[in-house]
mmCIF file of C-alpha atoms in Angstrom:
data_model
loop_
_atom_site.group_PDB
_atom_site.id
_atom_site.type_symbol
_atom_site.label_atom_id
_atom_site.label_comp_id
_atom_site.label_asym_id
_atom_site.label_seq_id
_atom_site.Cartn_x
_atom_site.Cartn_y
_atom_site.Cartn_z
ATOM 1 C CA MET R 1 90.988 121.172 68.714
ATOM 2 C CA LYS R 2 89.281 119.509 71.681
ATOM 3 C CA LEU R 3 90.183 115.829 71.885
ATOM 4 C CA GLU R 4 88.421 114.309 74.908
ATOM 5 C CA GLU R 5 85.911 111.497 74.455
ATOM 6 C CA LYS R 6 83.223 110.960 77.098
ATOM 7 C CA THR R 7 82.104 107.441 77.960
ATOM 8 C CA VAL R 8 78.320 107.033 78.008
ATOM 9 C CA ARG R 9 78.079 103.211 78.076
ATOM 10 C CA THR R 10 80.368 100.280 78.813
ATOM 11 C CA GLU R 11 79.504 96.801 77.587
ATOM 12 C CA HIS R 12 81.494 93.962 79.137
ATOM 13 C CA ILE R 13 82.025 91.478 76.294
ATOM 14 C CA PHE R 14 84.465 88.986 77.798
ATOM 15 C CA LYS R 15 86.213 88.239 81.083
ATOM 16 C CA GLY R 16 89.238 85.966 80.661
ATOM 17 C CA LYS R 17 92.308 84.731 82.506
ATOM 18 C CA VAL R 18 94.701 87.182 80.850
ATOM 19 C CA ILE R 19 92.476 89.865 79.315
ATOM 20 C CA ASP R 20 88.982 91.316 79.549
ATOM 21 C CA LEU R 21 87.247 92.982 76.623
ATOM 22 C CA ASP R 22 84.913 95.976 76.895
ATOM 23 C CA VAL R 23 83.178 97.992 74.201
ATOM 24 C CA GLU R 24 82.660 101.599 75.259
ATOM 25 C CA THR R 25 80.249 103.999 73.588
ATOM 26 C CA VAL R 26 81.758 107.469 73.616
ATOM 27 C CA ILE R 27 80.712 110.991 72.663
ATOM 28 C CA LEU R 28 83.317 112.445 70.300
ATOM 29 C CA PRO R 29 84.527 116.068 70.388
ATOM 30 C CA ASP R 30 82.058 116.895 67.578
ATOM 31 C CA GLY R 31 79.115 115.472 69.545
ATOM 32 C CA LYS R 32 78.753 112.289 67.477
ATOM 33 C CA LYS R 33 78.770 108.820 68.999
ATOM 34 C CA ALA R 34 81.364 106.120 68.359
ATOM 35 C CA THR R 35 82.380 102.796 69.895
ATOM 36 C CA ARG R 36 85.828 101.898 71.235
ATOM 37 C CA GLU R 37 87.012 98.294 71.638
ATOM 38 C CA ILE R 38 89.204 98.082 74.729
ATOM 39 C CA VAL R 39 91.295 95.143 75.946
ATOM 40 C CA ARG R 40 91.956 95.325 79.706
ATOM 41 C CA HIS R 41 95.208 93.833 81.015
ATOM 42 C CA HIS R 42 96.919 94.135 84.407
ATOM 43 C CA GLY R 43 100.269 95.039 82.841
ATOM 44 C CA ALA R 44 103.559 93.213 82.566
ATOM 45 C CA VAL R 45 107.272 93.472 83.210
ATOM 46 C CA GLY R 46 110.237 92.638 80.980
ATOM 47 C CA ILE R 47 113.746 92.130 82.351
ATOM 48 C CA ILE R 48 117.022 92.892 80.552
ATOM 49 C CA CYS R 49 119.664 90.392 81.725
ATOM 50 C CA ILE R 50 123.214 90.722 80.365
ATOM 51 C CA THR R 51 125.845 88.285 81.633
ATOM 52 C CA ALA R 52 129.473 89.139 82.566
ATOM 53 C CA ASP R 53 130.609 87.707 79.210
ATOM 54 C CA GLU R 54 128.205 90.060 77.388
ATOM 55 C CA LYS R 55 125.427 87.694 76.476
ATOM 56 C CA MET R 56 121.710 88.394 76.707
ATOM 57 C CA ILE R 57 119.564 85.879 78.577
ATOM 58 C CA LEU R 58 116.506 84.984 76.524
ATOM 59 C CA VAL R 59 113.699 82.476 76.891
ATOM 60 C CA LYS R 60 112.225 80.628 73.962
ATOM 61 C CA GLN R 61 108.526 79.914 74.316
ATOM 62 C CA TRP R 62 105.499 79.167 72.190
ATOM 63 C CA ARG R 63 103.295 82.145 71.355
ATOM 64 C CA GLN R 64 99.935 80.904 70.197
ATOM 65 C CA PRO R 65 98.923 84.262 68.584
ATOM 66 C CA LEU R 66 102.011 83.919 66.327
ATOM 67 C CA LYS R 67 101.817 80.119 66.044
ATOM 68 C CA LYS R 68 105.556 79.797 66.635
ATOM 69 C CA ALA R 69 108.206 79.668 69.365
ATOM 70 C CA VAL R 70 110.233 82.879 69.649
ATOM 71 C CA PHE R 71 113.047 84.317 71.790
ATOM 72 C CA GLU R 72 112.017 86.987 74.292
ATOM 73 C CA ILE R 73 113.528 88.586 77.360
ATOM 74 C CA PRO R 74 112.248 87.120 80.655
ATOM 75 C CA ALA R 75 108.845 88.691 81.262
ATOM 76 C CA GLY R 76 105.526 88.140 82.908
ATOM 77 C CA LYS R 77 102.168 89.490 83.903
ATOM 78 C CA ILE R 78 101.677 91.701 86.941
ATOM 79 C CA ASP R 79 99.247 90.156 89.422
ATOM 80 C CA PRO R 80 96.354 92.501 90.305
ATOM 81 C CA GLY R 81 97.688 95.125 92.714
ATOM 82 C CA GLU R 82 101.262 93.774 92.597
ATOM 83 C CA ASP R 83 104.221 96.174 92.504
ATOM 84 C CA PRO R 84 106.054 95.794 89.158
ATOM 85 C CA LEU R 85 109.367 95.306 90.995
ATOM 86 C CA THR R 86 107.865 92.339 92.871
ATOM 87 C CA THR R 87 106.711 90.920 89.536
ATOM 88 C CA ALA R 88 110.220 91.389 88.120
ATOM 89 C CA ALA R 89 111.849 89.479 90.997
ATOM 90 C CA ARG R 90 109.259 86.691 90.800
ATOM 91 C CA GLU R 91 109.480 86.279 87.023
ATOM 92 C CA LEU R 92 113.290 86.335 87.025
ATOM 93 C CA ASN R 93 113.168 83.379 89.426
ATOM 94 C CA GLU R 94 110.301 81.509 87.721
ATOM 95 C CA GLU R 95 111.636 81.847 84.200
ATOM 96 C CA VAL R 96 115.444 81.841 84.390
ATOM 97 C CA ARG R 97 116.172 80.837 88.035
ATOM 98 C CA LEU R 98 118.057 84.039 88.871
ATOM 99 C CA SER R 99 117.756 86.747 91.479
ATOM 100 C CA ALA R 100 119.069 90.313 91.191
ATOM 101 C CA GLN R 101 120.542 92.760 93.710
ATOM 102 C CA ASN R 102 118.918 95.626 91.860
ATOM 103 C CA PHE R 103 116.356 96.201 89.135
ATOM 104 C CA LYS R 104 117.272 99.419 87.342
ATOM 105 C CA TYR R 105 114.218 101.096 85.807
ATOM 106 C CA VAL R 106 114.696 101.491 82.035
ATOM 107 C CA ALA R 107 111.311 102.503 80.630
ATOM 108 C CA SER R 108 107.587 101.925 80.805
ATOM 109 C CA PHE R 109 105.153 102.063 77.932
ATOM 110 C CA TYR R 110 101.712 101.064 76.712
ATOM 111 C CA THR R 111 102.182 98.266 74.184
ATOM 112 C CA SER R 112 99.212 99.196 71.972
ATOM 113 C CA PRO R 113 97.277 102.233 73.237
ATOM 114 C CA GLY R 114 94.769 102.184 70.372
ATOM 115 C CA PHE R 115 92.945 99.128 71.719
ATOM 116 C CA ALA R 116 94.621 97.968 74.965
ATOM 117 C CA ASP R 117 95.562 99.378 78.377
ATOM 118 C CA GLU R 118 98.457 96.942 78.901
ATOM 119 C CA LYS R 119 101.449 98.777 80.419
ATOM 120 C CA MET R 120 104.910 97.217 80.227
ATOM 121 C CA PHE R 121 107.695 98.019 82.718
ATOM 122 C CA LEU R 122 111.220 97.366 81.474
ATOM 123 C CA TYR R 123 114.036 96.796 84.007
ATOM 124 C CA HIS R 124 117.732 95.952 83.828
ATOM 125 C CA ALA R 125 118.656 93.221 86.351
ATOM 126 C CA GLN R 126 121.956 94.027 88.068
ATOM 127 C CA GLY R 127 123.974 91.720 90.351
ATOM 128 C CA MET R 128 122.414 88.443 89.236
ATOM 129 C CA THR R 129 122.945 85.192 91.130
ATOM 130 C CA THR R 130 121.436 81.725 90.789
ATOM 131 C CA VAL R 131 118.465 81.216 93.098
ATOM 132 C CA GLU R 132 118.460 78.529 95.763
ATOM 133 C CA LYS R 133 114.692 78.280 96.039
ATOM 134 C CA LYS R 134 113.025 77.888 92.665
ATOM 135 C CA LEU R 135 109.487 79.258 92.410
ATOM 136 C CA ALA R 136 106.937 77.137 90.540
ATOM 137 C CA ARG R 137 106.208 78.194 86.982
ATOM 138 C CA ASP R 138 102.659 78.994 85.884
ATOM 139 C CA ASP R 139 100.466 76.144 84.684
ATOM 140 C CA GLY R 140 100.994 75.605 80.988
ATOM 141 C CA GLU R 141 104.283 77.540 80.955
ATOM 142 C CA PHE R 142 107.003 75.743 79.003
ATOM 143 C CA LEU R 143 110.250 77.442 78.050
ATOM 144 C CA ASN R 144 113.899 76.933 77.182
ATOM 145 C CA ILE R 145 116.628 79.290 78.421
ATOM 146 C CA PHE R 146 119.388 80.662 76.157
ATOM 147 C CA GLU R 147 122.352 83.028 76.399
ATOM 148 C CA LEU R 148 123.034 84.784 73.084
ATOM 149 C CA SER R 149 125.897 87.089 72.074
ATOM 150 C CA MET R 150 125.075 90.353 70.316
ATOM 151 C CA GLU R 151 126.008 88.733 66.986
ATOM 152 C CA GLU R 152 123.693 85.779 67.679
ATOM 153 C CA VAL R 153 120.924 88.188 68.690
ATOM 154 C CA ASP R 154 121.316 90.044 65.372
ATOM 155 C CA GLU R 155 121.114 86.709 63.553
ATOM 156 C CA GLU R 156 117.841 85.758 65.305
ATOM 157 C CA LEU R 157 116.445 89.247 64.615
ATOM 158 C CA LYS R 158 117.128 88.711 60.904
ATOM 159 C CA LYS R 159 115.427 85.304 61.004
ATOM 160 C CA GLY R 160 112.360 86.802 62.696
ATOM 161 C CA MET R 161 112.862 84.662 65.806
ATOM 162 C CA ILE R 162 113.178 87.800 67.930
ATOM 163 C CA CYS R 163 110.136 89.858 67.008
ATOM 164 C CA ASP R 164 108.403 91.579 69.929
ATOM 165 C CA SER R 165 108.486 95.180 71.126
ATOM 166 C CA LYS R 166 109.931 94.681 74.627
ATOM 167 C CA THR R 167 112.761 92.417 73.411
ATOM 168 C CA LEU R 168 113.632 94.767 70.545
ATOM 169 C CA MET R 169 113.754 97.656 73.039
ATOM 170 C CA ALA R 170 115.928 95.571 75.365
ATOM 171 C CA ILE R 171 118.362 94.953 72.486
ATOM 172 C CA TRP R 172 118.439 98.611 71.467
ATOM 173 C CA TYR R 173 119.051 99.547 75.123
ATOM 174 C CA TRP R 174 121.899 97.004 75.258
ATOM 175 C CA LYS R 175 123.460 98.433 72.072
ATOM 176 C CA MET R 176 123.070 102.043 73.240
ATOM 177 C CA ASN R 177 124.613 101.379 76.633
ATOM 178 C CA ARG R 178 126.858 98.339 76.121
ATOM 179 C CA ILE R 179 125.826 97.195 79.583
ATOM 180 C CA LYS R 180 127.220 94.057 81.215
ATOM 181 C CA GLU R 181 127.533 92.500 84.633
ATOM 182 C CA GLN R 182 130.573 93.884 86.502
ATOM 183 C CA MET B 1 111.959 70.772 75.863
ATOM 184 C CA LYS B 2 109.234 70.625 73.226
ATOM 185 C CA LEU B 3 107.295 73.876 73.075
ATOM 186 C CA GLU B 4 104.615 73.592 70.393
ATOM 187 C CA GLU B 5 100.936 73.891 71.288
ATOM 188 C CA LYS B 6 98.317 72.285 69.047
ATOM 189 C CA THR B 7 94.968 73.995 68.512
ATOM 190 C CA VAL B 8 91.997 71.649 68.967
ATOM 191 C CA ARG B 9 89.179 74.207 69.115
ATOM 192 C CA THR B 10 88.667 77.874 68.256
ATOM 193 C CA GLU B 11 85.800 79.840 69.757
ATOM 194 C CA HIS B 12 85.042 83.183 68.111
ATOM 195 C CA ILE B 13 84.062 85.483 70.977
ATOM 196 C CA PHE B 14 83.873 88.893 69.318
ATOM 197 C CA LYS B 15 84.172 90.481 65.885
ATOM 198 C CA GLY B 16 84.792 94.237 66.042
ATOM 199 C CA LYS B 17 85.858 97.154 63.879
ATOM 200 C CA VAL B 18 89.470 97.124 65.084
ATOM 201 C CA ILE B 19 89.948 93.745 66.746
ATOM 202 C CA ASP B 20 88.465 90.273 66.885
ATOM 203 C CA LEU B 21 88.756 88.010 69.927
ATOM 204 C CA ASP B 22 89.153 84.236 69.793
ATOM 205 C CA VAL B 23 89.663 81.714 72.578
ATOM 206 C CA GLU B 24 91.663 78.710 71.403
ATOM 207 C CA THR B 25 91.824 75.409 73.246
ATOM 208 C CA VAL B 26 95.300 73.941 72.848
ATOM 209 C CA ILE B 27 97.121 70.743 73.749
ATOM 210 C CA LEU B 28 100.273 71.625 75.699
ATOM 211 C CA PRO B 29 103.645 69.860 75.259
ATOM 212 C CA ASP B 30 102.817 67.689 78.325
ATOM 213 C CA GLY B 31 99.483 66.577 76.808
ATOM 214 C CA LYS B 32 97.306 68.722 79.060
ATOM 215 C CA LYS B 33 94.704 71.154 77.735
ATOM 216 C CA ALA B 34 94.750 74.921 78.178
ATOM 217 C CA THR B 35 92.984 77.940 76.699
ATOM 218 C CA ARG B 36 94.635 80.914 74.981
ATOM 219 C CA GLU B 37 92.909 84.282 74.617
ATOM 220 C CA ILE B 38 93.929 85.814 71.282
ATOM 221 C CA VAL B 39 93.214 89.306 69.960
ATOM 222 C CA ARG B 40 93.327 89.443 66.136
ATOM 223 C CA HIS B 41 94.433 92.703 64.516
ATOM 224 C CA HIS B 42 95.421 93.497 60.910
ATOM 225 C CA GLY B 43 98.628 95.250 61.977
ATOM 226 C CA ALA B 44 99.734 98.859 61.952
ATOM 227 C CA VAL B 45 102.472 101.217 60.824
ATOM 228 C CA GLY B 46 104.285 103.982 62.706
ATOM 229 C CA ILE B 47 106.238 106.709 60.904
ATOM 230 C CA ILE B 48 109.323 108.536 62.228
ATOM 231 C CA CYS B 49 109.322 112.115 60.874
ATOM 232 C CA ILE B 50 112.227 114.408 61.743
ATOM 233 C CA THR B 51 112.254 117.919 60.289
ATOM 234 C CA ALA B 52 115.291 119.764 58.855
ATOM 235 C CA ASP B 53 115.538 121.751 62.100
ATOM 236 C CA GLU B 54 115.696 118.486 64.090
ATOM 237 C CA LYS B 55 112.199 118.307 65.486
ATOM 238 C CA MET B 56 110.009 115.230 65.687
ATOM 239 C CA ILE B 57 106.509 115.446 64.231
ATOM 240 C CA LEU B 58 103.979 114.075 66.710
ATOM 241 C CA VAL B 59 100.210 113.901 66.836
ATOM 242 C CA LYS B 60 98.236 114.354 70.029
ATOM 243 C CA GLN B 61 95.085 112.282 70.168
ATOM 244 C CA TRP B 62 92.687 110.847 72.709
ATOM 245 C CA ARG B 63 93.299 107.218 73.661
ATOM 246 C CA GLN B 64 90.201 105.840 75.288
ATOM 247 C CA PRO B 65 92.021 102.794 76.831
ATOM 248 C CA LEU B 66 94.261 105.302 78.712
ATOM 249 C CA LYS B 67 91.504 107.920 79.216
ATOM 250 C CA LYS B 68 93.878 110.680 78.171
ATOM 251 C CA ALA B 69 95.323 112.493 75.131
ATOM 252 C CA VAL B 70 98.950 111.579 74.427
ATOM 253 C CA PHE B 71 101.670 112.387 71.885
ATOM 254 C CA GLU B 72 102.469 109.627 69.380
ATOM 255 C CA ILE B 73 104.264 109.377 66.061
ATOM 256 C CA PRO B 74 101.916 109.363 63.040
ATOM 257 C CA ALA B 75 100.508 105.847 62.799
ATOM 258 C CA GLY B 76 97.566 103.844 61.637
ATOM 259 C CA LYS B 77 95.993 100.495 60.996
ATOM 260 C CA ILE B 78 96.788 98.425 57.938
ATOM 261 C CA ASP B 79 93.667 97.725 55.863
ATOM 262 C CA PRO B 80 93.138 93.971 55.231
ATOM 263 C CA GLY B 81 95.599 92.895 52.527
ATOM 264 C CA GLU B 82 97.216 96.344 52.252
ATOM 265 C CA ASP B 83 100.990 96.683 51.847
ATOM 266 C CA PRO B 84 102.447 98.410 54.955
ATOM 267 C CA LEU B 85 104.226 100.964 52.739
ATOM 268 C CA THR B 86 100.870 101.959 51.238
ATOM 269 C CA THR B 87 99.491 102.363 54.757
ATOM 270 C CA ALA B 88 102.487 104.520 55.693
ATOM 271 C CA ALA B 89 101.948 106.876 52.722
ATOM 272 C CA ARG B 90 98.212 107.086 53.418
ATOM 273 C CA GLU B 91 98.545 107.735 57.138
ATOM 274 C CA LEU B 92 101.295 110.336 56.636
ATOM 275 C CA ASN B 93 98.863 112.261 54.439
ATOM 276 C CA GLU B 94 95.745 111.689 56.592
ATOM 277 C CA GLU B 95 97.382 112.556 59.896
ATOM 278 C CA VAL B 96 100.056 115.187 59.224
ATOM 279 C CA ARG B 97 99.398 116.243 55.571
ATOM 280 C CA LEU B 98 102.855 115.192 54.340
ATOM 281 C CA SER B 99 104.185 112.907 51.628
ATOM 282 C CA ALA B 100 107.625 111.280 51.585
ATOM 283 C CA GLN B 101 110.039 110.408 48.765
ATOM 284 C CA ASN B 102 111.107 107.313 50.653
ATOM 285 C CA PHE B 103 110.037 105.244 53.655
ATOM 286 C CA LYS B 104 113.145 103.655 55.156
ATOM 287 C CA TYR B 105 112.343 100.412 56.975
ATOM 288 C CA VAL B 106 113.431 100.646 60.609
ATOM 289 C CA ALA B 107 111.924 97.660 62.394
ATOM 290 C CA SER B 108 108.852 95.477 62.721
ATOM 291 C CA PHE B 109 107.583 93.841 65.874
ATOM 292 C CA TYR B 110 104.600 92.244 67.563
ATOM 293 C CA THR B 111 103.322 94.700 70.151
ATOM 294 C CA SER B 112 102.151 92.098 72.682
ATOM 295 C CA PRO B 113 102.720 88.504 71.524
ATOM 296 C CA GLY B 114 101.250 86.958 74.688
ATOM 297 C CA PHE B 115 97.679 87.806 73.732
ATOM 298 C CA ALA B 116 97.675 89.636 70.362
ATOM 299 C CA ASP B 117 98.872 89.102 66.795
ATOM 300 C CA GLU B 118 99.166 92.830 66.017
ATOM 301 C CA LYS B 119 102.368 93.505 64.057
ATOM 302 C CA MET B 120 103.754 97.041 63.872
ATOM 303 C CA PHE B 121 105.970 98.262 61.023
ATOM 304 C CA LEU B 122 108.186 101.242 61.828
ATOM 305 C CA TYR B 123 109.472 103.480 58.991
ATOM 306 C CA HIS B 124 111.531 106.654 58.745
ATOM 307 C CA ALA B 125 109.979 109.120 56.273
ATOM 308 C CA GLN B 126 112.652 110.756 54.101
ATOM 309 C CA GLY B 127 112.188 113.698 51.716
ATOM 310 C CA MET B 128 108.946 115.035 53.183
ATOM 311 C CA THR B 129 106.843 117.645 51.401
ATOM 312 C CA THR B 130 103.402 119.113 52.132
ATOM 313 C CA VAL B 131 100.651 117.299 50.247
ATOM 314 C CA GLU B 132 98.457 119.112 47.760
ATOM 315 C CA LYS B 133 95.567 116.663 47.961
ATOM 316 C CA LYS B 134 94.537 115.932 51.547
ATOM 317 C CA LEU B 135 93.021 112.516 52.168
ATOM 318 C CA ALA B 136 89.969 112.366 54.450
ATOM 319 C CA ARG B 137 90.645 111.276 58.012
ATOM 320 C CA ASP B 138 88.832 108.295 59.517
ATOM 321 C CA ASP B 139 85.435 108.882 61.108
ATOM 322 C CA GLY B 140 85.918 109.822 64.729
ATOM 323 C CA GLU B 141 89.589 110.732 64.258
ATOM 324 C CA PHE B 142 90.514 114.010 65.948
ATOM 325 C CA LEU B 143 94.110 115.070 66.388
ATOM 326 C CA ASN B 144 96.463 118.016 66.814
ATOM 327 C CA ILE B 145 99.886 118.159 65.115
ATOM 328 C CA PHE B 146 103.080 119.194 66.929
ATOM 329 C CA GLU B 147 106.798 119.528 66.193
ATOM 330 C CA LEU B 148 108.916 118.914 69.293
ATOM 331 C CA SER B 149 112.667 119.294 69.806
ATOM 332 C CA MET B 150 114.577 116.475 71.486
ATOM 333 C CA GLU B 151 114.542 118.460 74.752
ATOM 334 C CA GLU B 152 110.766 118.927 74.512
ATOM 335 C CA VAL B 153 110.340 115.227 73.736
ATOM 336 C CA ASP B 154 112.339 114.348 76.876
ATOM 337 C CA GLU B 155 110.112 116.690 78.878
ATOM 338 C CA GLU B 156 106.905 115.024 77.605
ATOM 339 C CA LEU B 157 108.410 111.576 78.287
ATOM 340 C CA LYS B 158 109.008 112.622 81.908
ATOM 341 C CA LYS B 159 105.429 113.889 82.214
ATOM 342 C CA GLY B 160 104.063 110.605 80.851
ATOM 343 C CA MET B 161 102.544 112.330 77.823
ATOM 344 C CA ILE B 162 104.677 110.172 75.500
ATOM 345 C CA CYS B 163 104.054 106.656 76.679
ATOM 346 C CA ASP B 164 103.654 104.055 73.933
ATOM 347 C CA SER B 165 106.055 101.463 72.544
ATOM 348 C CA LYS B 166 106.281 102.646 68.917
ATOM 349 C CA THR B 167 106.875 106.287 69.872
ATOM 350 C CA LEU B 168 109.485 105.340 72.481
ATOM 351 C CA MET B 169 111.253 103.226 69.854
ATOM 352 C CA ALA B 170 111.069 106.117 67.377
ATOM 353 C CA ILE B 171 112.722 108.395 69.948
ATOM 354 C CA TRP B 172 115.455 105.854 70.741
ATOM 355 C CA TYR B 173 116.063 105.432 67.014
ATOM 356 C CA TRP B 174 116.311 109.234 66.648
ATOM 357 C CA LYS B 175 118.804 109.449 69.530
ATOM 358 C CA MET B 176 120.887 106.524 68.218
ATOM 359 C CA ASN B 177 121.088 107.914 64.697
ATOM 360 C CA ARG B 178 120.634 111.674 65.083
ATOM 361 C CA ILE B 179 118.672 111.612 61.844
ATOM 362 C CA LYS B 180 117.273 114.752 60.213
ATOM 363 C CA GLU B 181 115.986 115.907 56.865
ATOM 364 C CA GLN B 182 118.848 116.897 54.513
#
């Protein structure tokens, strides 16, 4: 079966700080027309940080779409045209005041390909040290930093306080590989 | 540090078939104002299906946000008010013409909590049989069905033809548990 959809019209609905929204009219494989709602996003990185005493570094921050504060791995948006590794280094400094000797690539994935083009790059930070020069956080960015053991992470998972795709993948990666700082 | 943001205004930007978009004005913990762009979505389910000969059932479909056809696990949107297990049974029939004796809960997660409230429920379908009564697919839904071995899955991952969060998590779950139909 042919699958390709051909765009015949793009309507720009919204241009925001984080996302844009377009509605595309497409021709389906059977020749009929349909509309597709598409959220545009520059992509993001998430960083897996495991300390020498086998704790995961997490930030707790308010997520307005969920109307609660949750634990997530350090993460942030890629600036337009920025290399994801540059984003990773910047966010690791901004959010948890650490630098890394190496960012090991773990995975990349589209968070929700049905309606969004956001791509997430997941790295494991190796050789972490405290930064001397702290970068300024984004306007309106408030967070608390935590180090949780695997048992504490499981507890927060159960309570629904860890509940997003990148952090769940980071935890599964940790459990599969039992990684820690040397 | 206090983290909570208080909503003082909600502007409804867009109401679509799949998503709605709101912009909320919030009061930050420091008393300043900011805006939050929020995509509303009713949630979705993804279903892990492993055959008795240890192959993963995947559907290939066009994703307009990515402008390509990719392999994903069977999945679909939750209708407003629908129980996710009902969605899972419906989508398993609609997409791959199977029913399951049991849907084992694997995980649930917000796909992108920075800008969307979409929650994904991941299940493992156990005791699969071919359905007698096929449910109609959604309008504009075109897909091809595949069964891939773990080696073939790894190959498609490398080629970027498997590239979304739920399917990557399904594959990691498969590798961690080496599940198959009894």
